[in-house]
Coordinates of C-alpha atoms in Angstrom, one line a residue:
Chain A
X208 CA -2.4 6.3 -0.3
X209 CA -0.3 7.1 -2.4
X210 CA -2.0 6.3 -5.5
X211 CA -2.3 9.5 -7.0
X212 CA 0.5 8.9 -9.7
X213 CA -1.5 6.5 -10.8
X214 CA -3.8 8.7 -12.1
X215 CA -2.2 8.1 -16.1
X216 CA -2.1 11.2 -17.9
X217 CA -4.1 11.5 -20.9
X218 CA -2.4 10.3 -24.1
X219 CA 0.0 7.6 -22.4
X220 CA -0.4 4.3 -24.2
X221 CA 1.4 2.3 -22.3
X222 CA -1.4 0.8 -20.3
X223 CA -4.5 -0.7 -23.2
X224 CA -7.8 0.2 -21.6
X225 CA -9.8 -1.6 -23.9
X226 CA -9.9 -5.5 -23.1
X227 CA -11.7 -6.7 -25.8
X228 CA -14.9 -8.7 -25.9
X229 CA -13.2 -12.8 -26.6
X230 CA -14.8 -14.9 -24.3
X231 CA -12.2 -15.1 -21.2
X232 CA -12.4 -11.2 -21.1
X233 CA -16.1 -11.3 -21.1
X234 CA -15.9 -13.5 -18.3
X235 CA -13.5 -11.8 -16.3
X236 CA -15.8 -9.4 -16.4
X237 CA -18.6 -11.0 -15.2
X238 CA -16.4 -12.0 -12.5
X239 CA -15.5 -8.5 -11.4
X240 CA -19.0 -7.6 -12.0
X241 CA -19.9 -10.0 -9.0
X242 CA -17.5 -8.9 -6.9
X243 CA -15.6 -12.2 -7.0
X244 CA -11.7 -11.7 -6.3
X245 CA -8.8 -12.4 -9.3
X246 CA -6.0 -14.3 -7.8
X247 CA -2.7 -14.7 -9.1
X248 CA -3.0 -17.5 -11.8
X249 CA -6.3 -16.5 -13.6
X250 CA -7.0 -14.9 -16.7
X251 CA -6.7 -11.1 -16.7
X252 CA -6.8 -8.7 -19.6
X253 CA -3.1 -7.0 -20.1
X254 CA -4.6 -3.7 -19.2
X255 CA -5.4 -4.9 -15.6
X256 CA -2.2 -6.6 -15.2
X257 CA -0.5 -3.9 -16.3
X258 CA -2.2 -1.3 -14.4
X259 CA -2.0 -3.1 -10.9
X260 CA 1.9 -3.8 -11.7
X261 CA 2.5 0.2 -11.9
X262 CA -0.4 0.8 -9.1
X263 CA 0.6 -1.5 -6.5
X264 CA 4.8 -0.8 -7.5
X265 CA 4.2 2.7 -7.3
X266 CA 2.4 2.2 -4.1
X267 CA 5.5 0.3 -2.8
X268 CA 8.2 2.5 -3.7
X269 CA 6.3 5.4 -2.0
X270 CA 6.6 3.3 0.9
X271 CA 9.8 3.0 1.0
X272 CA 10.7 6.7 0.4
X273 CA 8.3 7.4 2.6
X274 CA 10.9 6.0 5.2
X275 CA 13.3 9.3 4.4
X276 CA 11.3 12.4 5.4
X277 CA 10.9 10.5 9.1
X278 CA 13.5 8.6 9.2
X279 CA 16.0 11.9 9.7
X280 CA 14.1 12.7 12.7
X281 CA 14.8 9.3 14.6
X282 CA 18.1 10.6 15.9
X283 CA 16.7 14.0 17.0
X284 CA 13.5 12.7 18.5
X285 CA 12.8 14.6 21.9
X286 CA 12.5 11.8 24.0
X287 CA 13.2 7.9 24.4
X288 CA 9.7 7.4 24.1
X289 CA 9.0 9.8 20.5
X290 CA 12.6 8.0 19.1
X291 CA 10.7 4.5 19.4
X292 CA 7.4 5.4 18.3
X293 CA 9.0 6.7 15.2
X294 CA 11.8 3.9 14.7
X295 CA 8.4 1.6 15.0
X296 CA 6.2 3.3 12.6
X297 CA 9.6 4.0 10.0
X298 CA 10.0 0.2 10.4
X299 CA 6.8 -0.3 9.2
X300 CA 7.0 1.7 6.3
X301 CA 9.3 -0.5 4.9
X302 CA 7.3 -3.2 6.0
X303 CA 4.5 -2.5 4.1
X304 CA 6.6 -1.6 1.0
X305 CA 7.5 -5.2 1.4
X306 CA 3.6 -6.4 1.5
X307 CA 3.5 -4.4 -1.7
X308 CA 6.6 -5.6 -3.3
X309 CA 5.3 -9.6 -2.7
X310 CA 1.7 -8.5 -3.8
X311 CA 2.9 -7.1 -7.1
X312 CA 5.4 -9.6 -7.9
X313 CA 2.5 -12.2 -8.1
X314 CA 1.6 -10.5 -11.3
X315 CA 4.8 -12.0 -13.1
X316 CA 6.7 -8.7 -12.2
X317 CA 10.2 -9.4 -10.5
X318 CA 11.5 -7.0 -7.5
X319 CA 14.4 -6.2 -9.5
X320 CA 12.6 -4.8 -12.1
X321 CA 10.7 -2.6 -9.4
X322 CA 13.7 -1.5 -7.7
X323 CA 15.5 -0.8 -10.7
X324 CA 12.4 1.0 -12.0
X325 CA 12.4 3.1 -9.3
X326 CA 16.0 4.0 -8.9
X327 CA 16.4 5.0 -12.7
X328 CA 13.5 7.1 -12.4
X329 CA 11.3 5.7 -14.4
X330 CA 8.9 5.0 -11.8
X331 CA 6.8 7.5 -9.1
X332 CA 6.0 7.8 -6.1
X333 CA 3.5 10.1 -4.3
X334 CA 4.6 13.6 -4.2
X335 CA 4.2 14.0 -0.4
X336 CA 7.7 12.8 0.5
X337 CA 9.1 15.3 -1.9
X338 CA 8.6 18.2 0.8
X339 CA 11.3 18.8 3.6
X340 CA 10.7 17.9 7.2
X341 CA 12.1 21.3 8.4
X342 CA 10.9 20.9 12.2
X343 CA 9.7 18.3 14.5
X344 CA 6.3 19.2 14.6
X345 CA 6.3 18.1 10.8
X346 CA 6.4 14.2 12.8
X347 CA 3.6 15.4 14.0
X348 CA 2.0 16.5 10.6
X349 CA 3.2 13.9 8.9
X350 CA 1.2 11.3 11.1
X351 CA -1.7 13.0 11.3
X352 CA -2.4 14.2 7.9
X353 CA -0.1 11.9 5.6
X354 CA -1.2 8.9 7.0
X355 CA -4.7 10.1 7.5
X356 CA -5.1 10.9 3.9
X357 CA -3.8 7.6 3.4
X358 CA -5.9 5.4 5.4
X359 CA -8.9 7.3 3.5
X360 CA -7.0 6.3 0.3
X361 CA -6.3 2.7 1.5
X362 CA -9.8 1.4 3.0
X363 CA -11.7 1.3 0.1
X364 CA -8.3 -0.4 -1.2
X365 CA -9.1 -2.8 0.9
X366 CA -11.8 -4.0 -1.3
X367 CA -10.3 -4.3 -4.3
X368 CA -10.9 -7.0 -7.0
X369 CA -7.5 -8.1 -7.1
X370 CA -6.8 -10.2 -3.9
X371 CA -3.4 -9.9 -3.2
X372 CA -3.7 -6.2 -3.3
X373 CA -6.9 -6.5 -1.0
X374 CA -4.8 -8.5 1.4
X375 CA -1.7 -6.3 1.5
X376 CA -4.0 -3.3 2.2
X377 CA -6.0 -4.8 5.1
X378 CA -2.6 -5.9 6.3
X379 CA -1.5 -2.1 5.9
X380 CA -4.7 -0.5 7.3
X381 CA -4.8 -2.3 10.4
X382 CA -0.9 -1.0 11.0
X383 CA -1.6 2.9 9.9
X384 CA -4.0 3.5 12.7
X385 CA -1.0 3.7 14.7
X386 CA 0.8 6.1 12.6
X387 CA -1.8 8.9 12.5
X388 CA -2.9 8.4 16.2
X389 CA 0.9 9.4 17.2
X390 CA 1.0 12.4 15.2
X391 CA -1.6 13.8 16.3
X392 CA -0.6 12.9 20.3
X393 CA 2.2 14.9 19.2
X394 CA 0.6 17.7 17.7
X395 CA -1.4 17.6 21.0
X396 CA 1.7 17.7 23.2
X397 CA 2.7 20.9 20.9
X398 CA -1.0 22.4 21.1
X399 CA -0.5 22.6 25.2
X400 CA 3.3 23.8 25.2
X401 CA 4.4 27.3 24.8
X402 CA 3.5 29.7 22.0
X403 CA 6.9 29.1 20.4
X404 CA 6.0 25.3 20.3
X405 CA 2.4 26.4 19.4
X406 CA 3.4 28.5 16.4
X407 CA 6.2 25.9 14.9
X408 CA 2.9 23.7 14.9
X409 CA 0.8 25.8 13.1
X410 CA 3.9 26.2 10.8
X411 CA 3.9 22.4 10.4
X412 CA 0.3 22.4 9.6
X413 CA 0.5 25.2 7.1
X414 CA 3.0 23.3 4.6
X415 CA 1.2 20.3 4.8
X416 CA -2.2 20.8 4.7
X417 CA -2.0 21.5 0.7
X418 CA -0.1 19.0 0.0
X419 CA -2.4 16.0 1.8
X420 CA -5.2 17.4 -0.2
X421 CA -2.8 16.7 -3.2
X422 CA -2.6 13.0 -2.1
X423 CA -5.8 12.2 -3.7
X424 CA -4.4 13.0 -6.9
X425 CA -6.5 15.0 -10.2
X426 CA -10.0 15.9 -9.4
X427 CA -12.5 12.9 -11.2
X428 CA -15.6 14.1 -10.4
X429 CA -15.3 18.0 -11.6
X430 CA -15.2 17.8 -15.0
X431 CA -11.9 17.5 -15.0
X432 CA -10.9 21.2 -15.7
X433 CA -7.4 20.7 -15.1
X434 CA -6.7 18.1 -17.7
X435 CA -5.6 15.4 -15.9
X436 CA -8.2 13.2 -15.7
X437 CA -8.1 10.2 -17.9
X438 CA -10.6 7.1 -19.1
X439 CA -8.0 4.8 -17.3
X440 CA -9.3 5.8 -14.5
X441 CA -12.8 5.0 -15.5
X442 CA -11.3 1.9 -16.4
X443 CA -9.9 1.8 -13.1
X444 CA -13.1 2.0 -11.9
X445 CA -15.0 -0.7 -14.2
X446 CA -12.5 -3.0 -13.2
X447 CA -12.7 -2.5 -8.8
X448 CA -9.4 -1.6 -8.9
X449 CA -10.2 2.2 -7.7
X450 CA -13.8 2.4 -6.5
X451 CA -14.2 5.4 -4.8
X452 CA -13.4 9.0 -6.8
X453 CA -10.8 11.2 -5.9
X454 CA -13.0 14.3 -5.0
X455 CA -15.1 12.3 -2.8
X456 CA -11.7 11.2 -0.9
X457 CA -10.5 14.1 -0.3
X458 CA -14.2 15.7 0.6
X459 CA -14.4 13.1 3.3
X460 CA -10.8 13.7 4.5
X461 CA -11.5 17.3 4.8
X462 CA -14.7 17.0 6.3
X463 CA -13.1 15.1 9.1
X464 CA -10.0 16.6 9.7
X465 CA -10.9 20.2 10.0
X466 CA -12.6 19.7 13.4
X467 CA -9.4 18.2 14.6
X468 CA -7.0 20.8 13.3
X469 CA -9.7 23.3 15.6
X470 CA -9.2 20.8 18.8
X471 CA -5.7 21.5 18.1
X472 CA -6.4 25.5 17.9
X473 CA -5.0 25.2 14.4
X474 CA -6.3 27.9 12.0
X475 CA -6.7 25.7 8.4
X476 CA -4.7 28.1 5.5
X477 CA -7.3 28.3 3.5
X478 CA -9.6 31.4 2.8
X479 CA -12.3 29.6 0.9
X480 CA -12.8 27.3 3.9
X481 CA -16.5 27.2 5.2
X482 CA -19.2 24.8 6.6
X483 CA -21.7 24.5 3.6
X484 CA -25.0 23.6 6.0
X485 CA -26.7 22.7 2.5
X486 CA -24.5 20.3 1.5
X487 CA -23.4 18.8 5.0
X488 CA -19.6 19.8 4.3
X489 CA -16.9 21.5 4.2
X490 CA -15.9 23.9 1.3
X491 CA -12.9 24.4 0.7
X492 CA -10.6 26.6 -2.1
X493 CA -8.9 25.8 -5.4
X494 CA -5.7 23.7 -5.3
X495 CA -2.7 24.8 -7.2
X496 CA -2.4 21.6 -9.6
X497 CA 1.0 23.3 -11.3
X498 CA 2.5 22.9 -7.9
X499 CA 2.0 18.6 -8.3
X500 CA 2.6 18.6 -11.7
X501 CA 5.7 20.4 -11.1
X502 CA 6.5 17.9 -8.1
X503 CA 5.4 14.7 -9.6
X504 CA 7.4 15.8 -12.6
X505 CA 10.5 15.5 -10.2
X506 CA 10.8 19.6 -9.5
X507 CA 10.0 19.7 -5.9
X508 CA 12.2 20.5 -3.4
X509 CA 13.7 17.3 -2.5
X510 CA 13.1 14.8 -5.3
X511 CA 16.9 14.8 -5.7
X512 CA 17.9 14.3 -2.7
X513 CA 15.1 11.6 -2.2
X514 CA 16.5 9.2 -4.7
X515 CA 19.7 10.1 -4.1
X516 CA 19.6 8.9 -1.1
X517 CA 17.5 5.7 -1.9
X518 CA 20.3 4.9 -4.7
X519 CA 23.2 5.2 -2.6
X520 CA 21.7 2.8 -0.3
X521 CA 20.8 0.3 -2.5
X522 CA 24.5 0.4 -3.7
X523 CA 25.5 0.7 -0.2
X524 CA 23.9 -2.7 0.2
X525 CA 25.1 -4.5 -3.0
X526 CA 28.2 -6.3 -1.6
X527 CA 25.8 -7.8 1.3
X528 CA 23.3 -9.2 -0.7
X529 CA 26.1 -10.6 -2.7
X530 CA 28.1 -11.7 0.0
X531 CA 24.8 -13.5 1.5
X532 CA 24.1 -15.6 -1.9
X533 CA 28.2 -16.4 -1.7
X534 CA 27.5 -18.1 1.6
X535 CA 24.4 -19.6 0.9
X536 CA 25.8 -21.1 -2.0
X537 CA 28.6 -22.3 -0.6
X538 CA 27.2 -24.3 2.4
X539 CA 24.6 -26.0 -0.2
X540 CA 27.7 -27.1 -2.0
X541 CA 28.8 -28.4 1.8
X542 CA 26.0 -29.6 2.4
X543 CA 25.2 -31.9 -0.7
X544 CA 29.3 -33.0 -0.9
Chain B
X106 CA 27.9 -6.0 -9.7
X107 CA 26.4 -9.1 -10.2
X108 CA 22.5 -8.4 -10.3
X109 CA 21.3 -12.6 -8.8
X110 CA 18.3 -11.7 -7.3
X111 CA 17.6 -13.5 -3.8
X112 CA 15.2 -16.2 -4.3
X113 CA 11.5 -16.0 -3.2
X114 CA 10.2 -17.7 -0.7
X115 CA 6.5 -18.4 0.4
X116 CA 5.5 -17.3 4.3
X117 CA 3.3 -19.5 6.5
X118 CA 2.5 -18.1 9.4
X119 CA 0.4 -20.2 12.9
X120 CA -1.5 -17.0 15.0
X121 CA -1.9 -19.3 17.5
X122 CA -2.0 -22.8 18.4
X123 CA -5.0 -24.7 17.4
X124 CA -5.0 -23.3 14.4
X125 CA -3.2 -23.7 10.6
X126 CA -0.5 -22.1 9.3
X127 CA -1.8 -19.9 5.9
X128 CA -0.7 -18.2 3.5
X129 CA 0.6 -14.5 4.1
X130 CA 2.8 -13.2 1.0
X131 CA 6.5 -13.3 0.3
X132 CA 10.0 -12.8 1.0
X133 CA 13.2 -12.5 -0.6
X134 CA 16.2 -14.6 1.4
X135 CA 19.3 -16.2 0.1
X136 CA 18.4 -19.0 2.4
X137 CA 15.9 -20.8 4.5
X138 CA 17.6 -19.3 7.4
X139 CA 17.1 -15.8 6.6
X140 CA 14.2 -16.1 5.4
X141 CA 12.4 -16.9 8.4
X142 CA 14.4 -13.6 10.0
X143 CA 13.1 -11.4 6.9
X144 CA 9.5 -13.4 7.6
X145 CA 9.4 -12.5 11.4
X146 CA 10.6 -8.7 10.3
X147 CA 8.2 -8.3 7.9
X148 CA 4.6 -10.3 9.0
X149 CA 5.4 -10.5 12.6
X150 CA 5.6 -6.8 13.7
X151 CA 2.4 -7.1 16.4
X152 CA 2.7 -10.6 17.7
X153 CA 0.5 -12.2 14.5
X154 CA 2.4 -15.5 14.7
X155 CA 3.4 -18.1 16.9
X156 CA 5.1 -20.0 13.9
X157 CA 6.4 -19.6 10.4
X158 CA 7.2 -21.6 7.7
X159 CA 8.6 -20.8 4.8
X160 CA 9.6 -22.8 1.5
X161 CA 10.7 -21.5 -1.9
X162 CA 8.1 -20.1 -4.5
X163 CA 9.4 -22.8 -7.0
X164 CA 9.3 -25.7 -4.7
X165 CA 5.5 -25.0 -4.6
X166 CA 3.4 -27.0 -7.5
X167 CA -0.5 -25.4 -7.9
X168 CA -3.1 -26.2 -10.0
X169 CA -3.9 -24.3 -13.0
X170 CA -7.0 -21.9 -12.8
X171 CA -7.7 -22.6 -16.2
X172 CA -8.6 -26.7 -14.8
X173 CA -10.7 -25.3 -12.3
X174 CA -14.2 -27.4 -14.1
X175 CA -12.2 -30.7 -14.5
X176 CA -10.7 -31.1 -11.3
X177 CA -13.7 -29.7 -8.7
X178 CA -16.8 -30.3 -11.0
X179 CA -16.9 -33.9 -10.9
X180 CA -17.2 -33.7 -7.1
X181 CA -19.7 -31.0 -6.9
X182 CA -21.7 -33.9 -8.8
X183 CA -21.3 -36.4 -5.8
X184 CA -24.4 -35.2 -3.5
X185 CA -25.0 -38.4 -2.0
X186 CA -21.3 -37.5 -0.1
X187 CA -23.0 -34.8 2.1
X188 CA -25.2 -35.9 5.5
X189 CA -28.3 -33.9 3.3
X190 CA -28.7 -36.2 0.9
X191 CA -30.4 -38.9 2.9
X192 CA -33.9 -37.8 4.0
X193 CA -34.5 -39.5 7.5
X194 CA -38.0 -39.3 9.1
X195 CA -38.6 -36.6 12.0
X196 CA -39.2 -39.1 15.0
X197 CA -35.9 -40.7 14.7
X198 CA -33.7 -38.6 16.7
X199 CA -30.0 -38.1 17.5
X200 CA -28.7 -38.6 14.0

């Protein structure tokens, strides 16, 4: 998932598109062209490094945000059974922001550089774990429709040209299942309780819904109206690093979850939303892009508080990292006297 | 605060016996010691491994990409090395 920042706006030159046409880029190519992986040591063209390093880092770090909107639930978890599900599936957030981590790092990046990227806020992350988790049926939302949204995001991630990517993600897919099947046994739990449990669901499911669809980042196939859509994301494209558009995501993701939402007796907030019989799916209304510019821009409602909290416990954690090198240090010392 | 960043260390991980450890990604450990903890954390969540090695990133010495047509070419050249290469008639069996 949590791609969608990756989406460069128009005009930023950081990232060169254009690769050039000397032999070893010609070649790379070719490569691509027959869907032959790039591993660590090859020849890229800077504009692929470079574009995987902020792809797969942003990736990472929304990973390991990611752990904050859930993670304040653990202690108030209803039951034994709901507190270990979720200390499991916050566990392997971090987890796979540590995949990520090792899968850019291969790219001549160090994780110090990352982290510090990210806690200067220089780097993003995806806007979804800007937004509050006011009740526990947001667990439940969260599950279902986060990491729903990002398993649609993440298969086709799966076959990406870079192979450490490709390898993180497959790693990452086969663990996400988990994580939206539990949300929506929760939801379900909350579907059959009483109408007070019922309607703090349909709450959940209201601020969410929006936001998921946001998850998938500009639209790419509309003409880009809004403005956001750039040609590195074409490039993206050309070079199997993204190979499936953001519309079409988010058309598929919709397309399956509104049955579920209707299992769940969930009403989707969304006027505009209708079975098209011609087209074989679900229509569905316009989303308000100044809301995620205005999020990914670091002005939703808990950005703050977000890195706050991630910098404090990176500080938090500064005398134990140090503390461990001390010691390892000092029984090498032991060990060669 | 002193910003030494934990070396990096290579995970190997067995999923079961009978077969070879491979190659799974990275972890950052101030030792061997923890880094087999921080390797069981983060690739061993759902009982993938019965095993793990792990050995520093820069103890680890890999051929260059660039090399790929000197060093495999000259043995995609050696045919007669593969059982194909020698034509033997039809009615002799068992070989």
């Amino acid at each position: 998932m949590y791609t969608q920042g990756l989406d460069i706006p128009k005009g930023d030159k950081s990232i060169p598109v254009e690769q050039g046409d000397s032999p070893e880029a010609v070649r790379f190519q070719a490569r691509i062209d027959a869907d032959e992986k790039i591993e660590p040591k090859d020849w890229m063209p800077e504009g692929y490094r470079k574009t995987l390093i902020r792809q797969i880092s942003q990736h990472a770090h929304s990973e390991v945000i990611g752990m904050q909107p859930e993670g304040n639930w653990i202690t108030r978890a209803p039951t034994l059974r709901r507190k270990a599900i979720l200390m499991a599936k916050v566990q392997d957030e971090g987890g796979h922001g540590l995949y990520l981590y090792s899968a850019a790092e291969t790219l001549g990046v160090s994780r110090d550089e990352l982290v510090d990227q990210l806690l200067d806020g220089s780097a993003k992350y995806s806007s979804i774990f800007n937004y509050p988790t006011l009740t526990w049926a947001d667990i439940g939302a969260i599950g279902w429709l986060v990491d729903g949204a990002a398993i649609m995001n993440q298969i086709p991630l799966c076959r990406c040209s870079y192979g450490p990517y490709a390898r993180a993600m497959i790693r990452i897919c086969k663990e996400e299942s988990f994580h939206q099947r539990q949300g929506y046994e929760l939801m379900l739990s909350l579907s059959r309780g009483t109408a007070e449990q019922k309607a703090m669901m349909q709450d959940a499911f209201d601020r969410w819904w929006w936001p998921a669809l946001m998850m998938f980042g500009p639209h790419d196939t509309k003409g880009g109206a809004e403005g956001m859509k750039s040609q590195h994301s074409e490039q993206s494209m050309k070079w199997r690093i993204k190979r499936v558009s953001n519309d079409e995501l988010r058309q598929k993701f919709v397309d399956v979850t509104v049955p579920q939402a209707e299992y769940l007796g969930l009403k989707v907030p969304d006027p505009y939303l209708k079975w098209n019989a011609a087209t074989s799916h679900y229509d569905f209304g316009p989303i308000d892009w100044d809301e995620f510019k205005n999020v990914l821009a670091g002005n939703g409602p808990c950005n703050k508080k977000r890195l706050k909290v991630r910098r404090e416990a990176h500080e938090r954690g500064a005398w134990v990292r140090e503390a461990a090198m001390a010691y390892a240090a000092k029984k090498a010392k032991r060990q060669a006297a | 605060m002193s910003r030494k960043e934990w070396p990096l260390y290579e995970v190997f991980i067995r999923s079961r016996n009978g077969l070879n450890h491979m190659h799974v990604g990275s972890v950052h450990a101030p030792d061997p010691k923890m880094a087999l903890e921080n390797a069981r954390d983060a690739y061993t969540r759902r009982g993938e491994g019965v095993s793990i090695w792990v050995v520093e990133s820069n103890a680890i010495a890999a051929s260059d990409p660039g090399e790929k047509a000197s060093l495999f070419e000259p043995l995609a050249e050696k045919v007669y090395r593969h059982p194909t290469f020698y034509d033997i008639p039809d009615e002799v069996k068992n070989i």
